[in-house]
Amino acid sequence: MRGRGMQLLSQVLLQCYSLLQEKEVLHLVLFYESRLQDNHLVIPSVLQGLRALSMCEVLSPGLAVSVLKAIFQEVHVQSLLQLDRHTVYSIITNFMSTREEELKGLGANFTFGFIQVMDGEKDPRNLLVAFQIVHDLIAKDYALGPFVEELFEVTSCYFPVDFTPPPNDPHGIQREDLILSLRAVLASTTQFAEFLLPLLIEKLDSELQSAKLDSLQTLTACCAIYGQKELQEFLPSLWSSLRREVFQTASEKIETECLAALRALSACLSRSVLSSDSEDLLDSFLSSILQDCRHHLCEPDMKLVWPSAKLLQAAAGASLRTYHCITHSVLPLLLEQYTKHTQSSQRRTILEMLLGFLELQQKWGNVEEDESTLLLLQAQVCSVVFSALLDPSVQLQLVGIKALTVLGSLQGFLSSSNLELVVDHLIRLALHEEDSQSSEAAMEAAGSLAPTFPKVFSGHMVPKLKEELQSEPEESYHNHHSLQQRCLQALAAVSTHTIIVRETVPILLQHLQKVQKGTEARNTQDMISVCQSLHRVALQCQQDAEGCWYFHQTVVPCLLAMAVQAAMPESTHTLPGKALLEEEVLAAMIPVISAATTHLSPELAAQSVSHVVPLFLDGDVSFLPQNSFPCSFQPFGDGEFLEAQRRLVALLMAFVCSLPRDVAIPQQEWLLRELLALSCSCNCPFTATTAAKCFAGLVNKHPAGQQLDEILQLAVNRMEPSLAEGPRRTQALTLLLWVRLVLDEWGRGTGGPSLALTVLPAQVTKALVLRYHPLSSCLTDKLLGLLGDTELGPATADGFSLLMAESPDVLHKGCHADVRIMFRQRFFTDNVPKLVQGFHGAGPDVKANYLKGLSHVLNHLPKPVLVTELPTLLSLLLEALSCSDRVVQLSTLSCLHPLLLEAPQIMSLHVDTLVTKFLNLTSSPTMAVRIAALRCAHALTSLPTTVLLPYKGRVIRALAKPLDDKKRLVRKEAVAARGEW
């Protein structure tokens, strides 16, 4: 009865403790303290009541101390149940947060009392709270008195943490939580050092990998607060353990943590303040490291050379002082060894070690000349690096290029004469080195160094590249063409500073004009190469407002002028005109214009759009360079002779669809109508598609309202007849898909087109999907209906990939498109059930269309979402593997591969079917399908072994055939899969 009464009273207090008055709290505390002497069955309810009282703000001074004394004296905490023990920890925590000064008045007795409470705790839920209390005891300067060792023992007994959470643990406590909480305690005070460091050394010497890792990480944490006094006695043992682990371990994690611990130790010794009569432990510690490691650097072919180098670099990376001490001894030795050894492999090893120390110099920035060993050895270092660049070994060259990049980043290290040598070496490697790795690395190095030395590169490297680019062929055409390609790549790579961009862009444009006027068969590829170089320059300029605007106002008008000139009727019958109008060349120009536009400020973008849009709508060529054309520019005009001009709508798309959303487009409604008409009437698939994409991009950014309603209504009126029948059904479907993707992005806005619109052209569908527009569901239903069309069904099924995939040119965030989050998940939820229903009701001749559409949707869905829906869709995916369409097979295999790894339990239920299907597809006539099937067969090995054993022999025998496949990539996958089985 007393227990029930106490339970009721405690429950009432937990609900109303904030309403109690001071005198009431006083009487209740005294009453509850007396009840602590009652029968053990009453104690849990008493503790609950005390927890409620510990949260009262009106608790009288002295009561907190009184309560804790009573608990320490009357309650044997570890004999209680877990929940009751947790209550005791909660009472202590509450008092420590509100009555800190009172508890500190207890002195070391409070610490001793808590030690008694915690001693023997095993439950991880309670340990997390207990560790936090110990941490607060230390962090808030509670008196530990003579109980430092006892407090250490009561916590360190859990080190290293050995805890595996039970499956489906509702509390969510992980081993890592306990490790970090305990580490925070052990590394919180220097008073634990004399007890903790021997423990860490002992665990380091154990065979348990987890214990080694935990010990090393704890040592690193302790070094943040320790000084020479705490470490002095244990430094030899610590160094011995760290050296042994790095020299002998096969674990990369342990090696990494050892190096981090050594760096922390060296940093700790570096920052310790010494008295005049104390010994400097850093010098003796570094001397031990040098003594044990330095001689191994003389043996570049031996096993211990790299562990020794890593240890030395870890110590050198601790502080500027350690860096000077280590490099003073090591750098002259490495330079001597480089000269002494003549083999390229040995020199590469030595130079890689030297590179590690050079990179550390970057960390410490500029240093005084009389302090820096590196500056004293400047001539020797440069000589070694330059000799590596001249070596025939590609691998040594690559290391030399990296070293050159690091040296260039050290301000004041390279003299003007050395800089010219650097540029000469980079030009030679970039243009004339046979191996592409060295050439590409040299170009990257030039790009890295150019912002630091822009005048050197613009005045020395760019003119030489220009001279090589414009030179006449003296040898075979192939070699000269290859040299020109490298010149273009190098000009783009080095354009990483506005000063250099102003030099390289005119050169690239001049070369493009020269190529356009040529008559060689390679003109198309040459133009594409120049455009690729311009695209790289555009990307490198995006973060610099000045460079971005210069590039835009220089390149965009020039490209447009060249394209307009090529599209003039007089030039369309000659090869030069046709070359620039080919789809491949226009496709290469699109990303150049797009990248030059996306990062413009709204003011500059508005200035540019006021010229470009009138060019296409009004034929206003006044802003173009060399704007004297034989006839007017009318890309939206009628007549077959304007077909070449219509192709340039691709460049308009690249520009207007890359503008920031808040930039007003002049005559936008007229432009939308012209684009819609062109996409519906043009016989050229390339022109019709780019017009549809341009229309979709503008619709995606168009504010909702009456004007947009009218445009979409016009689209309906024009496209519905074409979609039903006629020669332009494919163009209609293309427009429908793009505008459907745009509409879905609108759903959260207000207004928008009337829901009476039930049909829209295909590209428009994509534009509306991205905006969550209500109309998008109507358009999707139309697409689902077209899956049953024998003529348009396959193309419609492929269109689902367009709806779900990232758009590379217009409808993505990089072009400021309105793309809402989770639009794929929404599309999946709304439409996959309809796809499944349509599949079951479709005729045998169109079922494959539904499977293909479903496969495309699932292949682009985030995998966590797909896993949750897997049980209901897996049967359809398995049926899709039997479809004869190669696209369906490849898309389905790509979808199943990650599911085998992420949902093995579900996939195990269908293992028989999966094995059969995958093995059959390893004989597919399509190489990509064979590779995907072998990867899936490989992924099957992630299923439970007991499930796979019955199929082991069959799979191994079946995978013997693709081992002899005629394609190397197929054989490679077959070897991996068969070996795993």
XYZ file of C-alpha atoms in Angstrom, residues 50 64 82 104 109 153 198 272 374 399 412 480 496 516 527 566 572 655 749 776 803 875 943 981:
24
model
C 12.751 13.117 -6.112
C 19.959 19.492 -3.370
C 17.875 0.059 -15.386
C 30.710 22.148 -5.332
C 32.569 13.942 -1.315
C 39.097 3.506 -13.011
C 49.982 3.339 -19.967
C 54.486 23.619 -24.810
C 63.955 24.754 -48.936
C 55.621 13.415 -60.420
C 59.002 34.000 -54.270
C 50.243 18.663 -87.673
C 42.481 30.711 -65.826
C 35.353 27.736 -91.322
C 35.303 23.299 -85.408
C 27.111 30.446 -92.973
C 24.665 27.138 -98.315
C 21.138 31.740 -74.970
C 1.966 28.277 -57.765
C 0.784 17.817 -66.109
C 10.816 12.929 -68.412
C 7.447 -9.335 -61.009
C 22.560 -12.552 -51.479
C 30.889 -17.257 -57.580
